[in-house]
């Protein structure tokens, strides 16, 4: 590793985004088309000329709605019968027509609209060239099509190492296939709008269609109140779904006679549950040092693949273990100084800007930081409903957007550290939940039900969301995931807030229980990987970066690292009260321990101060009783109770209120 011991230049952006960054990063071996984009499509049963003309017009409108995802060009393809595809392109490198989409395969059989990136496309291209396949250009889209043509859709999907969502039309069989990557990084919504099957990268494109029904799915609303996001396969709208991670959906013309059967046709080419189980039962048998060496090698290669780009590239650096590891890997692979970007909050105790700056200095990176005030947050709030399309309650969406905007001022591609917590025991809640599991084992079964009932009864003496409700659920829990469910839930009884509904829980909880894995923390991490990571973290990053025209790449979510993490023994991840043991050991090879031995902070937002300060009037307006009554979705009295409690004591219910406020902010713009 190069000598990086001396302090390096650090750029501090005092006036937000007024300082251009014009640095080129890394001499690269390869050129390629990168298509971080938006995709849309419409498929109708009728082939009448007037029906197809209207369909093409609608596709153009839908595509235009996703121009923020692809400001560098738009394309529409349609056949003479009943299907039309659209594509909005963000070209990172080669702007030639070879990468234009929707793209036809050389054999003219397939048409694809593709959002994402195939990181191992060079390797696949070489294999196909050796098999006699020829290419017109350098794009990964062309390689993706050729791989599907040669090996078939299901086999091809298992070969791709990337992040993607795509729609593939087979002209020969008249079949439509929708597919999504293993981590669920790139979004894809689908459903019926009138008599047509429609799909898009974001809901705003579907909402632009004549006849779209904006009926709120109240079950999805209760799930949102529980988890702070709407988990797949739900969307906030009745009848519109999200394609789950690692899955594909192939439809034939008979779907128009069996509209309710669409979700039953979803198949998984990669099942996170079965993959996790297989790797857990075939554990890594090497020493701890061997595990560190192998993880270091995996991370190096995963980062290398994600650094292939002919545009400036940087790292979003929070100051934590994950992003620091990615930054260190990137700098070790770069012949030039990398760019790192971080933000902090004025007058906040949970600010990692200083730590990020120290790490960047040590690595020798060019570092840029922005300090954010409550008024900066106020300026971002009006943008969020349109940016996220659905209610989204994770308050770190604000700093994520701001750091993405900061990064876009100098680079077009940014690496992130997402995934490390869910794979390497990064959250403190795993440890505390395991302790609760041990405590629960000492409560006799005969006492459990009455004690749980007593705690719940005490909790319900309060109008809404007393802490004893969670205690009651913890005592009654029969499985570690039941305890964890109560720990990660924002609202314990969200159905009381949404009249006419019942309590909803994540379906994948039962899928994980069915695996029969005894280790509580493994179950918790797998639940987070299949829900919180895909439904919250990756959604947050995708929408924030796409809104700014920035491409985000996640080395830690490389499929090889995911499966390797699942094979590691627990004590390789957690030792002496600290998680991410093996990942920390990798990082210690690049960054000294004294820079990293700090409590985890992340991109948290000081919403307590905001709600009692610059955002108080905004909150008061959104939570007005007459507004809530007119909407008919929430129980006004319970919401008012929470708001009054929060105003009296900002430490009470502020996070609950934020979840409701973000729904209200979204709803008023519908």
Short mmCIF file of N, CA and C in Angstrom, two decimals, residues 48 64 69 102 153 168 183 225 246 258 263 353 365 408 457-458 475 503 599 620 639:
data_model
loop_
_atom_site.label_atom_id
_atom_site.label_comp_id
_atom_site.label_asym_id
_atom_site.label_seq_id
_atom_site.Cartn_x
_atom_site.Cartn_y
_atom_site.Cartn_z
N UNK A 48 -55.28 -3.51 -31.61
CA UNK A 48 -55.84 -2.52 -32.53
C UNK A 48 -54.90 -1.33 -32.66
N UNK A 64 -40.98 10.01 -19.53
CA UNK A 64 -40.63 11.37 -19.16
C UNK A 64 -40.68 11.57 -17.65
N UNK A 69 -34.02 9.90 -13.45
CA UNK A 69 -33.21 8.69 -13.38
C UNK A 69 -32.33 8.54 -14.62
N UNK A 102 -34.73 1.11 -25.40
CA UNK A 102 -34.74 -0.34 -25.40
C UNK A 102 -33.86 -0.92 -26.52
N UNK A 153 -33.02 -17.46 -19.76
CA UNK A 153 -33.20 -16.44 -18.74
C UNK A 153 -32.83 -16.91 -17.34
N UNK A 168 -37.79 -7.87 -20.23
CA UNK A 168 -37.36 -8.56 -21.44
C UNK A 168 -38.58 -9.06 -22.19
N UNK A 183 -29.94 -8.53 -4.31
CA UNK A 183 -30.14 -7.68 -3.13
C UNK A 183 -31.41 -6.84 -3.21
N UNK A 225 -46.37 1.94 9.18
CA UNK A 225 -46.30 2.43 10.56
C UNK A 225 -45.46 1.52 11.44
N UNK A 246 -34.04 -11.04 -5.94
CA UNK A 246 -33.62 -12.34 -6.44
C UNK A 246 -34.70 -13.10 -7.19
N UNK A 258 -56.38 -14.17 -16.52
CA UNK A 258 -56.15 -14.60 -15.14
C UNK A 258 -55.37 -13.50 -14.40
N UNK A 263 -48.97 -12.59 -9.25
CA UNK A 263 -48.00 -12.78 -8.18
C UNK A 263 -47.66 -14.25 -7.96
N UNK A 353 -18.79 13.90 11.14
CA UNK A 353 -18.02 14.63 10.14
C UNK A 353 -16.54 14.68 10.49
N UNK A 365 -7.13 10.98 0.88
CA UNK A 365 -8.21 11.32 -0.04
C UNK A 365 -8.45 12.82 -0.06
N UNK A 408 -22.44 14.55 -6.08
CA UNK A 408 -22.69 14.80 -7.50
C UNK A 408 -22.02 16.07 -7.97
N UNK A 457 -52.00 -4.89 29.26
CA UNK A 457 -53.10 -4.15 29.89
C UNK A 457 -52.64 -2.81 30.43
N UNK A 458 -51.47 -2.81 31.07
CA UNK A 458 -50.92 -1.55 31.59
C UNK A 458 -50.62 -0.60 30.43
N UNK A 475 -42.42 -10.60 26.39
CA UNK A 475 -42.66 -11.70 27.32
C UNK A 475 -43.40 -12.84 26.62
N UNK A 503 -53.40 -6.00 12.68
CA UNK A 503 -51.94 -5.90 12.74
C UNK A 503 -51.31 -6.77 11.67
N UNK A 599 -18.10 4.77 19.02
CA UNK A 599 -19.46 4.26 18.87
C UNK A 599 -20.01 4.59 17.48
N UNK A 620 -47.33 20.95 12.89
CA UNK A 620 -48.65 21.37 13.38
C UNK A 620 -49.68 21.38 12.25
N UNK A 639 -53.50 10.32 17.11
CA UNK A 639 -52.41 11.11 16.54
C UNK A 639 -52.21 12.39 17.35
#
